[in-house]
Amino acid sequence: MNAEDMIMISVDDHVVEPPTMFDAHIPERYRDRAPRVRTTKDGSDVWTFNGQTIPNIGLNAVAGRPKEEYGIEPTAFDEIRPGTHDIDERVKDMNAGGILASMNFPSFPGFSGRVFSAAEDKDLALAVLRAYNDWHVDEWAGTHPGRIVPMALPVLWDAELCAEEVRRVAAKGCHSITFTENPATLGYPSFHNEYWDPLWRAVCDENVVVSIHLGSSGQLSVTAPDAPVDVMITLQPMNICQAAADLLWSRVIKKFPGIRFALSEGGTGWIPYFLDRVDRTYDMHHLWTGQDFGGRLPSEVFREHFLTCFISDPVGVELRHRIGIDNIAWECDYPHSDSSWPNAPEELAEVAAGVPDDELNKITFENAMRWYSFDPFVNGRTRENATVGALRAEAAGHDVSIRSYDKGRFEKSVGIEMGRLVDQATA
Amino acid sequence: MNAEDMIMISVDDHVVEPPTMFDAHIPERYRDRAPRVRTTKDGSDVWTFNGQTIPNIGLNAVAGRPKEEYGIEPTAFDEIRPGTHDIDERVKDMNAGGILASMNFPSFPGFSGRVFSAAEDKDLALAVLRAYNDWHVDEWAGTHPGRIVPMALPVLWDAELCAEEVRRVAAKGCHSITFTENPATLGYPSFHNEYWDPLWRAVCDENVVVSIHLGSSGQLSVTAPDAPVDVMITLQPMNICQAAADLLWSRVIKKFPGIRFALSEGGTGWIPYFLDRVDRTYDMHHLWTGQDFGGRLPSEVFREHFLTCFISDPVGVELRHRIGIDNIAWECDYPHSDSSWPNAPEELAEVAAGVPDDELNKITFENAMRWYSFDPFVNGRTRENATVGALRAEAAGHDVSIRSYDKGRFEKSVGIEMGRLVDQATA
């Protein structure tokens, strides 16, 4: 299929939250204590909440910048593309990139809302989290219907409240919750603990996918403090196989047959090996470990419960039938540094040359629609005017040129050490 | 190729060290303080050294036992196959399994000799380590020339002494040293530190492969203390990608162009994804991270420096040309629980159906011979009498029946928790 003829839903992009996000959503009595943006002496914009300061990390919003200027420095809003934090500009960027719809993971709260859960005042934390979700669902996703796949943050510190929140946002049409790769490493009960059962019950009842983004365990894949940053960048996606194994062998899958997880930004090329590995592990060991999937193989069970996705993954595309053609979705990763926006459709078309149209349609949009119960064909949008080519025509004149947004405040980030990145990422 | 016609060298098996191993090799003045085997009250045999007690873990020597009896309990020598620790019996087991030659990683000292390096008296530690290497090279490998690929333990606590030891054993024909996945997690300088340069210089000079076994970082892939053991078993091979990334992006590869590493028991099916990932990381990030391979891609560089191997890996076999047909070797993993001994040749023949003979020969023995500078064709051994079928004929009458060795001392290990395994593995 030609790039211009594809219809593309990205199941993993990111929103950089705008400073005004809480204005219309936080209850009056918490207004003074809600997260707010302030500008530091060096000109960076940072979020502050509950005594914490969270910088916008440069590498998380590099779309449209020259690669020489990628880096992990703190940034200001006027150093990043408006499309990262302004929904009207975002839709223009999506059109220019040929993207019909997009699911957006959070930035400053952390992928699973850790920044909120750290507050001792849990009433405040819950009010802020609900305000975040209302902003995301009603305002960010609601302004341009059919363009943003809504996603909610979890109540990490209370599984019952988390279940309530899932039901609350599901009533507004939100069928995705972002969660952590590993609650145990964040100090909560593990996936193997019954503690989370109310949440699992709610997501099954409400047809909500638990979307697990790489890096959400609170642990970066850092081999040594003096390792080049390239090591961490390489390893981060492969790390998510830990969550896949943890959940696949857990009681969760067995007790909640309707539960579904997405391995977000996890890539797909490693999945065929992983599926062989779990089947061999089952074959060699289940007689003493006691694993029992009712006579089925773990690889079969995996395909019922896990959605995988890729940015550009030649191996995953080649082995798509070993993964499961109904278990693969595409992602853009805008505005992060792994994204090829605005040329992602051309990149995918090259990788997917030779894939039959019906299979490619599943990967580019049909699987995303089904897994996330999401319909982009509203407000006069039809398959005909939803293609990459049609959307780009709507974006005519929108500036997507690669240009420098850097104020020149920083040294080039060459030779940066991992210790520093870890400090920044967990600050 | 039929299983019976294959010629098989396994680049990853294991020796369970016999109690008498130090007798002929430890200098007289250290004899009283050398490691020794004692039998505990519950009937297990354990090694003791320098105040440490190291059990033989059951799961590490289950070859020939019913799968129901696999487990991680401590064991006694009379509960495991004689072939695990008696070289004459081992060669019979190899013949029965159709295996021409085998490289054997250590058991009780840990994959990188951590048990020795923990001794405060470094003169004692060095004497014990040299005795171990002399036993391994002269006695274990020397008794049946051409059957055991010799391998030495490293001096982990002193890179200069380690280089000396590499040169000492290389003079005896040993071209493999076992090393750790990550010296940093063991408390030593990381792969990125110049500290190790004398070792890298020695292995290049002496044509020695640095063989890195999964699990040698001192860290198991444990997601949570209450995770089923299946999670750890599944993840352990994928964990070695951390060492691959750590080394590939390091200065070691650039400064020592002749250096070679083996990713032992790491599997191969994830490698094609990994190579795509490192090339993409290079493409997207090298302009700011400063990585420079002299105009080449990291995947090309990988193929010059890394040997991979698999037990039975349908994905790796299918994608062998994406990995590099000269970079793949086969392994049996005798007597560990992932091994299919004595039926491994049939298992491989099934997975490799359709692979041309010249490619399969590279995988089953030619690559191992070249990488490890090892010649099995000595003492009248020719290609004709080295095949699986020929070796099995030599083993006629040798008992390979699956049978119980368990004294019945232990409960069945079902439902065991990871915390306990970690304690045992790191005790």
PDB file of C-alpha atoms in Angstrom, chain A residues 59 67-72 182 184-185 189-193 221-239 241-243 245-247 249-251 265-270 272-274 276-278 280-291 311-316 318-319 322 336-340 347 412-416, chain B residues 59 67-72 182 184-185 189-193 221-239 241-243 245-247 249-251 265-270 272-274 276-278 280-291 311-316 318-319 322 336-340 347 412-416:
ATOM      1  CA  LEU A  59      14.396  14.327  24.794  1.00  0.00           C
ATOM      2  CA  LYS A  67      18.911  15.603  15.561  1.00  0.00           C
ATOM      3  CA  GLU A  68      22.108  17.411  16.555  1.00  0.00           C
ATOM      4  CA  GLU A  69      19.996  19.258  19.124  1.00  0.00           C
ATOM      5  CA  TYR A  70      18.361  16.200  20.696  1.00  0.00           C
ATOM      6  CA  GLY A  71      19.269  16.019  24.342  1.00  0.00           C
ATOM      7  CA  ILE A  72      17.976  15.509  27.811  1.00  0.00           C
ATOM      8  CA  ASN A 182       5.658  -3.265  37.724  1.00  0.00           C
ATOM      9  CA  ALA A 184       6.222  -3.847  43.040  1.00  0.00           C
ATOM     10  CA  THR A 185       9.182  -1.693  42.037  1.00  0.00           C
ATOM     11  CA  PRO A 189       1.728  -4.906  45.840  1.00  0.00           C
ATOM     12  CA  SER A 190       2.944  -6.861  42.811  1.00  0.00           C
ATOM     13  CA  PHE A 191       0.831  -8.177  39.936  1.00  0.00           C
ATOM     14  CA  HIS A 192       0.662 -11.452  41.878  1.00  0.00           C
ATOM     15  CA  ASN A 193      -1.185  -9.957  44.812  1.00  0.00           C
ATOM     16  CA  SER A 221      17.607   0.061  31.929  1.00  0.00           C
ATOM     17  CA  VAL A 222      20.912   1.385  33.164  1.00  0.00           C
ATOM     18  CA  THR A 223      23.820  -1.052  33.174  1.00  0.00           C
ATOM     19  CA  ALA A 224      26.316   1.228  34.909  1.00  0.00           C
ATOM     20  CA  PRO A 225      26.539   4.898  35.917  1.00  0.00           C
ATOM     21  CA  ASP A 226      29.237   5.518  33.301  1.00  0.00           C
ATOM     22  CA  ALA A 227      27.503   3.656  30.439  1.00  0.00           C
ATOM     23  CA  PRO A 228      26.823   5.706  27.287  1.00  0.00           C
ATOM     24  CA  VAL A 229      23.213   6.879  27.046  1.00  0.00           C
ATOM     25  CA  ASP A 230      22.875   4.771  23.864  1.00  0.00           C
ATOM     26  CA  VAL A 231      22.797   1.649  26.058  1.00  0.00           C
ATOM     27  CA  MET A 232      19.675   2.821  27.882  1.00  0.00           C
ATOM     28  CA  ILE A 233      17.983   3.966  24.676  1.00  0.00           C
ATOM     29  CA  THR A 234      18.622   0.557  23.107  1.00  0.00           C
ATOM     30  CA  LEU A 235      17.429  -1.478  26.056  1.00  0.00           C
ATOM     31  CA  GLN A 236      14.343   0.426  27.166  1.00  0.00           C
ATOM     32  CA  PRO A 237      11.865  -1.353  24.820  1.00  0.00           C
ATOM     33  CA  MET A 238      13.211  -4.823  25.554  1.00  0.00           C
ATOM     34  CA  ASN A 239      12.719  -4.203  29.246  1.00  0.00           C
ATOM     35  CA  CYS A 241       9.254  -8.157  28.290  1.00  0.00           C
ATOM     36  CA  GLN A 242       9.524  -8.313  32.065  1.00  0.00           C
ATOM     37  CA  ALA A 243       5.974  -6.986  32.403  1.00  0.00           C
ATOM     38  CA  ALA A 245       6.257 -12.379  31.476  1.00  0.00           C
ATOM     39  CA  ASP A 246       5.143 -11.169  34.891  1.00  0.00           C
ATOM     40  CA  LEU A 247       1.520 -10.833  33.765  1.00  0.00           C
ATOM     41  CA  TRP A 249       2.416 -16.267  34.247  1.00  0.00           C
ATOM     42  CA  SER A 250       0.327 -14.483  36.892  1.00  0.00           C
ATOM     43  CA  ARG A 251      -3.019 -15.456  38.385  1.00  0.00           C
ATOM     44  CA  GLU A 265       6.284   1.373  22.835  1.00  0.00           C
ATOM     45  CA  GLY A 266       7.501  -2.156  23.464  1.00  0.00           C
ATOM     46  CA  GLY A 267       8.197  -3.040  19.839  1.00  0.00           C
ATOM     47  CA  THR A 268       7.219  -6.367  18.310  1.00  0.00           C
ATOM     48  CA  GLY A 269      10.359  -7.979  16.870  1.00  0.00           C
ATOM     49  CA  TRP A 270      11.181  -9.757  20.121  1.00  0.00           C
ATOM     50  CA  PRO A 272       8.108 -14.361  18.439  1.00  0.00           C
ATOM     51  CA  TYR A 273      11.194 -15.331  20.426  1.00  0.00           C
ATOM     52  CA  PHE A 274       9.341 -14.529  23.651  1.00  0.00           C
ATOM     53  CA  ASP A 276       8.735 -19.638  21.827  1.00  0.00           C
ATOM     54  CA  ARG A 277      10.446 -19.057  25.139  1.00  0.00           C
ATOM     55  CA  VAL A 278       7.249 -19.132  27.218  1.00  0.00           C
ATOM     56  CA  ARG A 280       9.386 -23.980  26.057  1.00  0.00           C
ATOM     57  CA  THR A 281       9.364 -22.837  29.679  1.00  0.00           C
ATOM     58  CA  TYR A 282       5.888 -24.308  30.026  1.00  0.00           C
ATOM     59  CA  ASP A 283       6.905 -27.553  28.331  1.00  0.00           C
ATOM     60  CA  MET A 284      10.094 -28.057  30.355  1.00  0.00           C
ATOM     61  CA  HIS A 285       8.894 -26.831  33.729  1.00  0.00           C
ATOM     62  CA  HIS A 286       5.145 -26.828  34.276  1.00  0.00           C
ATOM     63  CA  LEU A 287       5.169 -30.287  35.812  1.00  0.00           C
ATOM     64  CA  TRP A 288       7.113 -28.962  38.782  1.00  0.00           C
ATOM     65  CA  THR A 289       6.110 -25.274  38.817  1.00  0.00           C
ATOM     66  CA  GLY A 290       2.409 -26.109  38.625  1.00  0.00           C
ATOM     67  CA  GLN A 291       1.516 -23.663  35.830  1.00  0.00           C
ATOM     68  CA  ILE A 311       7.108   2.378  15.442  1.00  0.00           C
ATOM     69  CA  SER A 312       9.141   0.802  12.653  1.00  0.00           C
ATOM     70  CA  ASP A 313      10.029  -2.819  13.136  1.00  0.00           C
ATOM     71  CA  PRO A 314      11.092  -4.832  10.074  1.00  0.00           C
ATOM     72  CA  VAL A 315      11.446  -8.050  12.066  1.00  0.00           C
ATOM     73  CA  GLY A 316       8.048  -7.668  13.686  1.00  0.00           C
ATOM     74  CA  GLU A 318       8.162 -10.045   8.761  1.00  0.00           C
ATOM     75  CA  LEU A 319       7.095 -12.299  11.657  1.00  0.00           C
ATOM     76  CA  ARG A 322       4.071 -15.570  14.618  1.00  0.00           C
ATOM     77  CA  HIS A 336       9.595  11.713  21.471  1.00  0.00           C
ATOM     78  CA  SER A 337      12.980  11.094  19.957  1.00  0.00           C
ATOM     79  CA  ASP A 338      12.173   7.672  18.497  1.00  0.00           C
ATOM     80  CA  SER A 339       9.484   9.168  16.263  1.00  0.00           C
ATOM     81  CA  SER A 340       9.846   9.765  12.545  1.00  0.00           C
ATOM     82  CA  GLU A 347       8.789   4.827   6.893  1.00  0.00           C
ATOM     83  CA  LYS A 412      25.603  20.032  23.347  1.00  0.00           C
ATOM     84  CA  SER A 413      24.734  16.866  25.244  1.00  0.00           C
ATOM     85  CA  VAL A 414      27.494  14.687  23.860  1.00  0.00           C
ATOM     86  CA  GLY A 415      29.128  12.322  26.300  1.00  0.00           C
ATOM     87  CA  ILE A 416      26.450  12.718  28.922  1.00  0.00           C
TER      88      ILE A 416
ATOM     89  CA  LEU B  59      17.707 -27.328  38.876  1.00  0.00           C
ATOM     90  CA  LYS B  67      10.339 -33.384  34.802  1.00  0.00           C
ATOM     91  CA  GLU B  68       8.007 -33.788  37.772  1.00  0.00           C
ATOM     92  CA  GLU B  69      11.133 -33.956  39.918  1.00  0.00           C
ATOM     93  CA  TYR B  70      12.819 -30.831  38.550  1.00  0.00           C
ATOM     94  CA  GLY B  71      13.284 -28.394  41.364  1.00  0.00           C
ATOM     95  CA  ILE B  72      15.686 -26.067  43.017  1.00  0.00           C
ATOM     96  CA  ASN B 182      28.191  -6.866  34.158  1.00  0.00           C
ATOM     97  CA  ALA B 184      29.545  -3.125  37.761  1.00  0.00           C
ATOM     98  CA  THR B 185      26.729  -5.031  39.456  1.00  0.00           C
ATOM     99  CA  PRO B 189      34.572  -1.181  37.456  1.00  0.00           C
ATOM    100  CA  SER B 190      32.097  -1.330  34.578  1.00  0.00           C
ATOM    101  CA  PHE B 191      32.820  -2.309  30.964  1.00  0.00           C
ATOM    102  CA  HIS B 192      33.262   1.421  30.301  1.00  0.00           C
ATOM    103  CA  ASN B 193      36.223   1.780  32.601  1.00  0.00           C
ATOM    104  CA  SER B 221      15.506 -11.423  36.478  1.00  0.00           C
ATOM    105  CA  VAL B 222      13.088 -11.293  39.357  1.00  0.00           C
ATOM    106  CA  THR B 223      10.091  -8.993  38.959  1.00  0.00           C
ATOM    107  CA  ALA B 224       8.715  -9.409  42.469  1.00  0.00           C
ATOM    108  CA  PRO B 225       9.367 -11.659  45.481  1.00  0.00           C
ATOM    109  CA  ASP B 226       5.989 -13.359  44.992  1.00  0.00           C
ATOM    110  CA  ALA B 227       6.297 -13.876  41.221  1.00  0.00           C
ATOM    111  CA  PRO B 228       6.040 -17.484  39.995  1.00  0.00           C
ATOM    112  CA  VAL B 229       9.428 -19.014  39.207  1.00  0.00           C
ATOM    113  CA  ASP B 230       8.309 -19.328  35.561  1.00  0.00           C
ATOM    114  CA  VAL B 231       8.777 -15.560  35.199  1.00  0.00           C
ATOM    115  CA  MET B 232      12.457 -15.775  36.060  1.00  0.00           C
ATOM    116  CA  ILE B 233      13.000 -18.845  33.866  1.00  0.00           C
ATOM    117  CA  THR B 234      11.392 -17.045  30.921  1.00  0.00           C
ATOM    118  CA  LEU B 235      13.308 -13.816  31.326  1.00  0.00           C
ATOM    119  CA  GLN B 236      16.806 -15.026  32.140  1.00  0.00           C
ATOM    120  CA  PRO B 237      18.006 -15.380  28.496  1.00  0.00           C
ATOM    121  CA  MET B 238      16.568 -12.048  27.401  1.00  0.00           C
ATOM    122  CA  ASN B 239      18.448 -10.350  30.195  1.00  0.00           C
ATOM    123  CA  CYS B 241      20.776  -8.287  25.849  1.00  0.00           C
ATOM    124  CA  GLN B 242      21.894  -5.841  28.526  1.00  0.00           C
ATOM    125  CA  ALA B 243      25.461  -7.135  28.261  1.00  0.00           C
ATOM    126  CA  ALA B 245      24.166  -3.430  24.449  1.00  0.00           C
ATOM    127  CA  ASP B 246      26.587  -2.456  27.177  1.00  0.00           C
ATOM    128  CA  LEU B 247      29.560  -3.866  25.259  1.00  0.00           C
ATOM    129  CA  TRP B 249      28.218   0.814  22.635  1.00  0.00           C
ATOM    130  CA  SER B 250      31.333   0.729  24.811  1.00  0.00           C
ATOM    131  CA  ARG B 251      34.841   1.974  24.046  1.00  0.00           C
ATOM    132  CA  GLU B 265      22.765 -19.442  26.686  1.00  0.00           C
ATOM    133  CA  GLY B 266      21.410 -16.122  25.452  1.00  0.00           C
ATOM    134  CA  GLY B 267      19.328 -17.538  22.609  1.00  0.00           C
ATOM    135  CA  THR B 268      19.240 -15.984  19.149  1.00  0.00           C
ATOM    136  CA  GLY B 269      15.616 -15.181  18.303  1.00  0.00           C
ATOM    137  CA  TRP B 270      15.818 -11.712  19.836  1.00  0.00           C
ATOM    138  CA  PRO B 272      17.434  -9.533  14.732  1.00  0.00           C
ATOM    139  CA  TYR B 273      15.190  -7.151  16.677  1.00  0.00           C
ATOM    140  CA  PHE B 274      18.162  -6.077  18.759  1.00  0.00           C
ATOM    141  CA  ASP B 276      17.398  -3.259  14.148  1.00  0.00           C
ATOM    142  CA  ARG B 277      17.112  -1.475  17.459  1.00  0.00           C
ATOM    143  CA  VAL B 278      20.797  -0.576  17.720  1.00  0.00           C
ATOM    144  CA  ARG B 280      17.792   2.804  14.742  1.00  0.00           C
ATOM    145  CA  THR B 281      19.275   4.109  17.979  1.00  0.00           C
ATOM    146  CA  TYR B 282      22.416   5.016  16.055  1.00  0.00           C
ATOM    147  CA  ASP B 283      20.443   6.664  13.267  1.00  0.00           C
ATOM    148  CA  MET B 284      18.188   8.690  15.559  1.00  0.00           C
ATOM    149  CA  HIS B 285      20.696   9.630  18.239  1.00  0.00           C
ATOM    150  CA  HIS B 286      24.355   9.466  17.256  1.00  0.00           C
ATOM    151  CA  LEU B 287      24.451  13.119  16.268  1.00  0.00           C
ATOM    152  CA  TRP B 288      23.920  14.125  19.878  1.00  0.00           C
ATOM    153  CA  THR B 289      25.324  11.121  21.761  1.00  0.00           C
ATOM    154  CA  GLY B 290      28.563  11.181  19.760  1.00  0.00           C
ATOM    155  CA  GLN B 291      28.669   7.456  18.919  1.00  0.00           C
ATOM    156  CA  ILE B 311      19.426 -24.605  22.399  1.00  0.00           C
ATOM    157  CA  SER B 312      16.329 -24.791  20.204  1.00  0.00           C
ATOM    158  CA  ASP B 313      15.216 -21.529  18.682  1.00  0.00           C
ATOM    159  CA  PRO B 314      12.845 -21.698  15.693  1.00  0.00           C
ATOM    160  CA  VAL B 315      12.830 -17.904  15.284  1.00  0.00           C
ATOM    161  CA  GLY B 316      16.607 -17.659  15.385  1.00  0.00           C
ATOM    162  CA  GLU B 318      14.379 -18.778  10.520  1.00  0.00           C
ATOM    163  CA  LEU B 319      16.126 -15.402  10.801  1.00  0.00           C
ATOM    164  CA  ARG B 322      19.571 -11.429   9.824  1.00  0.00           C
ATOM    165  CA  HIS B 336      20.573 -27.952  33.192  1.00  0.00           C
ATOM    166  CA  SER B 337      16.813 -27.943  33.001  1.00  0.00           C
ATOM    167  CA  ASP B 338      16.587 -26.232  29.598  1.00  0.00           C
ATOM    168  CA  SER B 339      18.425 -29.118  27.946  1.00  0.00           C
ATOM    169  CA  SER B 340      16.802 -31.785  25.815  1.00  0.00           C
ATOM    170  CA  GLU B 347      15.062 -31.463  18.450  1.00  0.00           C
ATOM    171  CA  LYS B 412       7.718 -31.361  45.493  1.00  0.00           C
ATOM    172  CA  SER B 413       8.803 -27.854  44.566  1.00  0.00           C
ATOM    173  CA  VAL B 414       5.490 -26.641  43.233  1.00  0.00           C
ATOM    174  CA  GLY B 415       4.528 -23.141  44.215  1.00  0.00           C
ATOM    175  CA  ILE B 416       7.970 -22.156  45.325  1.00  0.00           C
TER     176      ILE B 416
END
